[in-house]
Short mmCIF file of C-alpha atoms and ligand atoms in Angstrom, two decimals:
data_model
loop_
_atom_site.label_atom_id
_atom_site.label_comp_id
_atom_site.label_asym_id
_atom_site.label_seq_id
_atom_site.Cartn_x
_atom_site.Cartn_y
_atom_site.Cartn_z
CA MET A 673 -42.81 65.66 -70.98
CA ASN A 674 -46.03 67.60 -71.41
CA ARG A 675 -47.41 68.82 -74.78
CA GLN A 676 -45.55 72.15 -74.60
CA GLU A 677 -42.24 70.42 -73.90
CA VAL A 678 -42.73 68.07 -76.86
CA VAL A 679 -43.43 71.05 -79.13
CA THR A 680 -40.38 72.95 -77.85
CA HIS A 681 -38.23 69.84 -78.29
CA ILE A 682 -39.37 69.41 -81.94
CA ILE A 683 -39.30 73.04 -83.04
CA GLY A 684 -35.96 73.72 -81.30
CA ASP A 685 -34.45 76.97 -82.52
CA ARG A 686 -36.30 76.86 -85.85
CA ASN A 687 -38.72 79.62 -84.89
CA ILE A 688 -37.93 82.45 -87.25
CA SER A 689 -40.34 85.20 -88.19
CA PRO A 690 -43.54 83.90 -89.77
CA ARG A 691 -44.51 84.70 -93.36
CA ASP A 692 -47.87 86.19 -94.44
CA LYS A 693 -49.81 82.99 -94.28
CA GLY A 694 -49.46 79.23 -94.12
CA VAL A 695 -51.60 76.99 -96.30
CA ALA A 696 -52.03 73.21 -96.35
CA PHE A 697 -54.32 70.31 -97.17
CA ALA A 698 -54.60 67.04 -95.22
CA PRO A 699 -56.80 64.06 -96.05
CA SER A 700 -59.17 62.41 -93.63
CA ASN A 701 -58.41 58.78 -92.79
CA ILE A 702 -60.28 55.64 -91.85
CA ALA A 703 -58.67 53.06 -89.59
CA LEU A 704 -58.71 49.46 -90.79
CA CYS A 705 -56.96 48.32 -87.61
CA LYS A 706 -58.23 50.73 -84.96
CA TYR A 707 -56.63 52.99 -82.38
CA TRP A 708 -58.83 52.45 -79.35
CA GLY A 709 -57.21 53.28 -76.03
CA LYS A 710 -54.47 55.57 -74.71
CA ARG A 711 -51.53 54.93 -72.45
CA ASP A 712 -51.08 58.71 -72.03
CA GLU A 713 -53.99 61.12 -72.36
CA GLU A 714 -52.01 64.36 -72.41
CA LEU A 715 -49.86 63.24 -75.37
CA ASN A 716 -52.47 61.00 -77.06
CA LEU A 717 -50.14 58.02 -76.88
CA PRO A 718 -51.91 54.82 -77.93
CA VAL A 719 -51.84 51.43 -76.28
CA THR A 720 -51.48 49.73 -79.68
CA SER A 721 -50.30 50.49 -83.19
CA SER A 722 -52.96 51.07 -85.87
CA LEU A 723 -53.32 51.09 -89.65
CA SER A 724 -55.44 53.34 -91.84
CA ILE A 725 -56.30 54.42 -95.35
CA SER A 726 -56.34 58.12 -96.23
CA LEU A 727 -59.27 59.45 -98.20
CA LYS A 728 -57.38 61.13 -101.04
CA ASN A 729 -58.89 64.57 -101.69
CA TYR A 730 -61.49 64.37 -98.91
CA GLY A 731 -60.14 66.33 -96.01
CA ALA A 732 -59.36 69.80 -94.75
CA GLN A 733 -57.81 72.74 -96.58
CA THR A 734 -56.47 75.18 -93.99
CA GLU A 735 -55.11 78.70 -94.11
CA LEU A 736 -53.42 80.27 -91.09
CA GLN A 737 -52.68 83.98 -90.73
CA LEU A 738 -51.50 86.21 -87.92
CA SER A 739 -54.27 88.53 -86.73
CA ASP A 740 -55.42 90.84 -83.95
CA GLU A 741 -57.53 88.16 -82.24
CA ASP A 742 -58.02 84.39 -82.45
CA ARG A 743 -60.66 83.56 -85.04
CA VAL A 744 -61.82 80.23 -86.44
CA VAL A 745 -63.68 80.18 -89.75
CA LEU A 746 -65.11 76.84 -90.88
CA ASN A 747 -66.60 76.44 -94.37
CA GLY A 748 -67.02 80.19 -94.75
CA LYS A 749 -68.66 80.82 -91.36
CA ARG A 750 -67.00 82.17 -88.24
CA VAL A 751 -67.35 79.63 -85.43
CA SER A 752 -68.28 80.95 -81.98
CA PRO A 753 -65.37 81.21 -79.50
CA ASP A 754 -67.46 79.07 -77.10
CA ASP A 755 -67.74 76.24 -79.61
CA SER A 756 -65.80 73.11 -78.60
CA PHE A 757 -64.13 72.95 -82.04
CA THR A 758 -62.83 76.53 -81.65
CA GLN A 759 -61.67 75.91 -78.11
CA ARG A 760 -59.78 72.76 -79.05
CA ALA A 761 -58.11 74.51 -82.01
CA ILE A 762 -57.16 77.55 -79.92
CA ARG A 763 -55.76 75.45 -77.08
CA PHE A 764 -53.66 73.66 -79.70
CA LEU A 765 -52.47 76.97 -81.21
CA ASP A 766 -51.43 78.09 -77.69
CA LEU A 767 -48.58 75.59 -78.01
CA PHE A 768 -47.09 77.51 -80.94
CA ARG A 769 -47.36 81.24 -80.10
CA LEU A 770 -44.01 83.05 -80.21
CA ASP A 771 -45.17 85.62 -77.64
CA GLU A 772 -48.21 86.42 -75.52
CA GLN A 773 -49.61 88.81 -78.11
CA MET A 774 -49.54 86.46 -81.08
CA ARG A 775 -53.04 85.67 -82.41
CA PHE A 776 -54.21 83.61 -85.40
CA THR A 777 -57.03 83.46 -87.91
CA LEU A 778 -57.62 79.83 -88.83
CA THR A 779 -59.71 79.33 -91.96
CA THR A 780 -60.66 75.77 -92.85
CA GLN A 781 -62.64 74.38 -95.76
CA SER A 782 -63.66 70.82 -95.13
CA ASN A 783 -65.31 68.60 -97.72
CA ILE A 784 -65.53 65.64 -95.35
CA PRO A 785 -69.07 64.38 -95.06
CA ILE A 786 -69.12 65.01 -91.32
CA ALA A 787 -72.52 63.36 -91.02
CA ALA A 788 -71.03 60.10 -92.31
CA GLY A 789 -68.95 59.76 -89.15
CA VAL A 790 -65.59 60.30 -90.80
CA ALA A 791 -63.37 61.87 -88.16
CA SER A 792 -62.98 65.49 -89.18
CA SER A 793 -60.57 66.20 -86.31
CA ALA A 794 -57.91 63.97 -87.88
CA ALA A 795 -57.77 65.96 -91.13
CA GLY A 796 -58.31 69.23 -89.23
CA PHE A 797 -55.33 68.86 -86.87
CA ALA A 798 -53.07 67.41 -89.56
CA ALA A 799 -53.86 70.33 -91.90
CA LEU A 800 -53.33 72.79 -89.04
CA VAL A 801 -49.86 71.37 -88.26
CA LEU A 802 -48.93 71.46 -91.96
CA ALA A 803 -50.18 75.06 -92.18
CA LEU A 804 -48.11 76.01 -89.08
CA ASN A 805 -45.07 74.39 -90.71
CA ASP A 806 -45.72 76.52 -93.81
CA LEU A 807 -46.39 79.73 -91.85
CA PHE A 808 -43.26 79.50 -89.67
CA GLN A 809 -41.17 77.83 -92.40
CA TRP A 810 -39.93 75.16 -89.99
CA ASP A 811 -39.34 72.65 -92.76
CA LEU A 812 -39.98 69.75 -90.39
CA ALA A 813 -39.69 66.10 -91.41
CA SER A 814 -42.93 64.12 -91.84
CA LYS A 815 -42.19 62.12 -88.69
CA GLU A 816 -42.04 65.33 -86.61
CA LEU A 817 -45.19 66.69 -88.26
CA SER A 818 -46.93 63.42 -87.43
CA ILE A 819 -45.94 63.73 -83.75
CA LEU A 820 -47.22 67.31 -83.60
CA ALA A 821 -50.52 66.32 -85.24
CA ARG A 822 -50.93 63.50 -82.68
CA LEU A 823 -50.86 66.11 -79.89
CA GLY A 824 -54.07 67.56 -81.39
CA SER A 825 -55.87 64.26 -81.96
CA GLY A 826 -54.35 60.78 -82.01
CA SER A 827 -55.67 59.71 -85.40
CA ALA A 828 -54.45 63.04 -86.93
CA CYS A 829 -50.88 61.67 -86.94
CA ARG A 830 -51.98 59.33 -89.78
CA SER A 831 -53.54 62.14 -91.84
CA ILE A 832 -50.11 63.60 -92.65
CA TYR A 833 -49.85 60.99 -95.42
CA SER A 834 -51.91 59.60 -98.28
CA GLY A 835 -52.50 55.91 -99.03
CA PHE A 836 -52.07 53.19 -96.39
CA VAL A 837 -50.55 54.50 -93.17
CA GLN A 838 -49.26 52.77 -90.06
CA TRP A 839 -49.06 54.51 -86.68
CA HIS A 840 -46.35 52.93 -84.52
CA ALA A 841 -47.52 52.88 -80.92
CA GLY A 842 -44.00 53.32 -79.58
CA CYS A 843 -43.08 52.79 -75.94
CA ALA A 844 -41.14 55.93 -74.94
CA LYS A 845 -42.70 58.01 -72.17
CA ASP A 846 -42.26 61.23 -74.16
CA GLY A 847 -43.88 59.64 -77.27
CA MET A 848 -41.02 60.51 -79.60
CA ASP A 849 -41.29 56.99 -81.07
CA SER A 850 -45.08 57.23 -81.54
CA TYR A 851 -45.67 58.52 -85.06
CA ALA A 852 -47.16 57.41 -88.38
CA GLU A 853 -45.46 56.33 -91.57
CA PRO A 854 -46.87 55.50 -94.99
CA LEU A 855 -46.83 51.95 -96.35
CA GLU A 856 -45.44 51.68 -99.84
CA SER A 857 -48.31 49.58 -101.21
CA VAL A 858 -50.66 51.08 -103.77
CA TRP A 859 -53.99 49.33 -104.42
CA SER A 860 -55.57 51.19 -107.31
CA GLY A 861 -58.85 49.22 -107.41
CA LEU A 862 -59.65 49.67 -103.72
CA GLN A 863 -62.75 51.75 -102.96
CA VAL A 864 -64.34 53.09 -99.78
CA GLY A 865 -68.09 53.74 -99.60
CA LEU A 866 -69.45 56.03 -96.90
CA LEU A 867 -72.95 55.25 -95.70
CA THR A 868 -74.60 57.92 -93.57
CA LEU A 869 -77.21 56.14 -91.48
CA SER A 870 -77.66 58.87 -88.90
CA ASP A 871 -76.40 62.41 -88.48
CA ARG A 872 -77.70 62.85 -84.94
CA PRO A 873 -75.18 63.81 -82.25
CA LYS A 874 -73.61 60.84 -80.46
CA SER A 875 -74.62 60.06 -76.89
CA ILE A 876 -70.96 59.93 -75.87
CA GLY A 877 -67.89 61.31 -77.67
CA SER A 878 -65.16 58.94 -78.83
CA ARG A 879 -62.56 60.35 -76.43
CA ALA A 880 -64.71 59.60 -73.37
CA ALA A 881 -65.85 56.23 -74.76
CA MET A 882 -62.23 55.22 -75.40
CA LYS A 883 -61.24 56.14 -71.85
CA ARG A 884 -64.18 54.29 -70.32
CA THR A 885 -63.35 51.18 -72.37
CA VAL A 886 -59.73 51.09 -71.24
CA GLN A 887 -60.76 51.55 -67.62
CA THR A 888 -63.66 49.10 -67.45
CA SER A 889 -63.89 46.59 -70.31
CA VAL A 890 -62.96 43.04 -69.35
CA PHE A 891 -62.20 42.48 -73.04
CA TYR A 892 -59.57 45.21 -73.23
CA ASP A 893 -56.47 43.02 -72.82
CA ILE A 894 -57.79 40.58 -75.42
CA TRP A 895 -58.38 43.52 -77.76
CA THR A 896 -54.76 44.71 -77.54
CA ALA A 897 -53.48 41.21 -78.37
CA LYS A 898 -55.87 41.00 -81.33
CA VAL A 899 -54.82 44.40 -82.69
CA LYS A 900 -51.18 43.36 -82.74
CA ASP A 901 -52.09 40.32 -84.77
CA ASP A 902 -54.59 42.13 -87.03
CA CYS A 903 -52.12 44.91 -87.90
CA ALA A 904 -49.44 42.42 -88.95
CA GLN A 905 -51.89 40.30 -90.95
CA LEU A 906 -53.47 43.34 -92.61
CA GLN A 907 -50.08 44.49 -93.81
CA ASN A 908 -49.56 41.10 -95.43
CA ALA A 909 -53.01 41.13 -97.02
CA ILE A 910 -52.33 44.62 -98.42
CA HIS A 911 -48.93 43.57 -99.69
CA GLN A 912 -50.43 40.52 -101.42
CA LYS A 913 -53.59 42.37 -102.52
CA ASP A 914 -55.64 39.61 -100.96
CA PHE A 915 -58.98 41.38 -100.78
CA GLU A 916 -60.86 38.64 -98.96
CA ARG A 917 -58.33 38.57 -96.15
CA PHE A 918 -58.10 42.37 -96.14
CA GLY A 919 -61.88 42.75 -95.83
CA THR A 920 -62.28 39.95 -93.28
CA LEU A 921 -59.56 41.37 -91.04
CA SER A 922 -60.83 44.97 -91.25
CA GLU A 923 -64.39 43.92 -90.46
CA SER A 924 -63.34 41.67 -87.60
CA ASN A 925 -61.17 44.40 -86.10
CA ALA A 926 -64.03 46.94 -86.16
CA LEU A 927 -66.46 44.45 -84.60
CA ALA A 928 -63.95 43.59 -81.88
CA MET A 929 -63.52 47.30 -81.07
CA HIS A 930 -67.30 47.58 -80.67
CA ALA A 931 -67.24 44.47 -78.46
CA THR A 932 -64.87 46.29 -76.08
CA MET A 933 -67.38 49.16 -75.96
CA LEU A 934 -70.29 46.81 -75.24
CA THR A 935 -68.37 45.31 -72.34
CA ALA A 936 -67.45 48.71 -70.85
CA CYS A 937 -69.23 49.82 -67.71
CA PRO A 938 -71.61 51.49 -68.33
CA PRO A 939 -71.72 50.01 -71.85
CA VAL A 940 -71.30 52.10 -74.99
CA LEU A 941 -73.50 51.18 -77.95
CA TYR A 942 -73.28 53.39 -81.02
CA TRP A 943 -75.37 51.13 -83.28
CA ILE A 944 -78.89 51.98 -84.37
CA PRO A 945 -81.36 49.57 -86.05
CA GLN A 946 -80.17 50.69 -89.50
CA THR A 947 -76.59 49.75 -88.56
CA LEU A 948 -77.62 46.18 -87.91
CA GLU A 949 -79.86 46.07 -90.97
CA THR A 950 -76.95 47.25 -93.14
CA ILE A 951 -74.54 44.72 -91.65
CA HIS A 952 -77.00 41.92 -92.48
CA ARG A 953 -77.38 43.30 -96.02
CA ILE A 954 -73.59 43.27 -96.47
CA TRP A 955 -73.38 39.68 -95.21
CA ALA A 956 -76.27 38.61 -97.47
CA LEU A 957 -74.48 40.14 -100.48
CA ARG A 958 -71.33 38.24 -99.53
CA GLU A 959 -73.35 35.01 -99.41
CA GLN A 960 -74.35 35.80 -103.00
CA GLY A 961 -70.70 36.16 -103.98
CA VAL A 962 -70.35 39.97 -103.84
CA ASP A 963 -67.00 40.94 -102.29
CA VAL A 964 -68.00 43.70 -99.91
CA TYR A 965 -66.87 44.22 -96.31
CA PHE A 966 -67.30 47.02 -93.80
CA THR A 967 -65.60 48.94 -91.05
CA MET A 968 -67.09 51.27 -88.43
CA ASP A 969 -65.77 53.85 -86.01
CA ALA A 970 -67.18 55.47 -82.90
CA GLY A 971 -70.64 56.01 -84.34
CA PRO A 972 -73.55 54.24 -86.05
CA ASN A 973 -72.41 54.78 -89.65
CA ILE A 974 -70.78 52.26 -91.93
CA LYS A 975 -67.85 52.44 -94.31
CA LEU A 976 -67.90 49.85 -97.10
CA LEU A 977 -64.74 48.31 -98.49
CA TYR A 978 -64.95 46.94 -102.04
CA LEU A 979 -63.10 46.81 -105.35
CA LYS A 980 -63.75 48.91 -108.44
CA GLU A 981 -65.28 45.97 -110.32
CA THR A 982 -68.04 45.68 -107.69
CA GLU A 983 -69.00 49.35 -107.88
CA GLN A 984 -72.25 48.96 -109.85
CA THR A 985 -73.60 46.38 -107.37
CA ILE A 986 -72.62 48.64 -104.46
CA VAL A 987 -74.35 51.67 -105.97
CA SER A 988 -77.54 49.73 -106.63
CA SER A 989 -77.53 47.99 -103.23
CA PHE A 990 -76.76 50.99 -101.00
CA GLN A 991 -78.74 54.10 -101.76
CA GLY A 992 -76.82 57.34 -101.25
CA VAL A 993 -73.44 55.68 -100.79
CA GLN A 994 -70.62 58.19 -101.17
CA ARG A 995 -67.80 56.63 -103.16
CA ILE A 996 -64.14 57.41 -102.57
CA ALA A 997 -61.21 56.00 -104.56
CA PRO A 998 -58.18 56.43 -102.26
CA PHE A 999 -55.60 55.63 -104.94
CA THR A 1000 -57.05 57.30 -108.03
CA PRO A 1001 -54.89 60.25 -109.10
CA THR A 1002 -56.69 63.52 -108.42
CA ASP A 1003 -55.81 67.08 -107.68
CA ASN A 1004 -55.10 67.12 -103.93
CA THR A 1005 -57.16 70.16 -103.08
CA VAL A 1006 -60.59 70.64 -101.65
CA ASN A 1007 -63.14 71.34 -104.31
CA ILE A 1008 -65.52 74.00 -103.06
CA GLU A 1009 -68.39 72.43 -105.04
CA ASP A 1010 -67.84 69.30 -102.97
CA VAL A 1011 -68.24 71.38 -99.81
CA GLU A 1012 -71.48 72.84 -101.08
CA ASN A 1013 -72.86 69.49 -102.17
CA LEU A 1014 -72.45 67.83 -98.81
CA PRO A 1015 -75.51 66.09 -97.45
C1 LIG B 703 -62.61 54.95 -83.52
O1 LIG B 703 -58.17 60.17 -82.84
O2 LIG B 703 -60.53 60.99 -82.54
O3 LIG B 703 -61.80 56.57 -85.06
O4 LIG B 703 -56.87 60.94 -79.79
O5 LIG B 703 -58.87 61.36 -78.38
O6 LIG B 703 -58.50 62.72 -80.45
P1 LIG B 703 -58.32 61.39 -79.76
O7 LIG B 703 -59.16 60.30 -80.54
P2 LIG B 703 -59.44 60.10 -82.10
O8 LIG B 703 -59.96 58.58 -82.05
C2 LIG B 703 -60.20 57.83 -83.19
C3 LIG B 703 -60.87 56.55 -82.83
C4 LIG B 703 -61.39 55.74 -83.99
C5 LIG B 703 -60.37 54.72 -84.46
C6 LIG B 703 -59.22 55.23 -85.29
O9 LIG B 703 -59.36 56.23 -86.02
O10 LIG B 703 -58.16 54.57 -85.26
#
């Protein structure tokens, strides 16, 4: 099946006339056990399962309307049709047009600190799928929404949910068994700290780096075995609220992902001197008895993992850290002040 066939299979005969507009919010997410490698590039099917934490009210608020031409508006500004973000969104919308004439205006407010290396595409595609579901009144189940979001960007399938989320790799060729589901566990004291060490464009995008790793890293098979183990153990640590194990596993998984990049050919190295300096600072704090761990994605920035009781130490040790409490009850909408106050 290609992407269009998956969409047609899921939507079936649900396509009735759209309403005025569709509106939705989706949170961004950070993987604790990473998705790094595809078995199918067209459908974004992963080699392994993965596990993430959604970032509560940090994400994308999207509005979708029918219009006379395709338009993408991001944080109040129209994005050029040549922009890669616009092109990716429009190619995705192509999968859902009822006829050749149908055009959309996609308006997104994002309060994700993009510079901090938090994948904005995950929240963006998840919010877009939820907004399509609202516009066309499909009333799809979360599992189906997760599959549709995956077609936009793999990690977007996890952004359909809040809290801890597991993405089942699945094994079916058409990917109908590759979707995310929330874990029931709630960990109210858990905090995520975003550290922006660099906001310069990356030398290689994550999609290309992922592909190169699968094709050339001699560590890749070892990585897939480790992920299987890490995902299972992380679920236990979450269930038992064993923070030391949770932090150790998350950190080790992120470092192993970067090891696969280092052993790709040519190698991929996202780290900058400040990355290494920060890692040493985190380890020094741990030596002093402070429970803080980190995870990293395809970039030089660092995400801290700590508990509420450690917050004061974190704030005084890491200047400019942006604190997120994934389980604290908040209004699940994007606050425009947050958008304006982004670094
Ligand atoms: C390192 O989901 O952005 O953040 O499926 O090609 O769109 P595509 O990739 P994407 O990759 C995310 C990679 C990661 C790890 C993760 O989020 O699991």
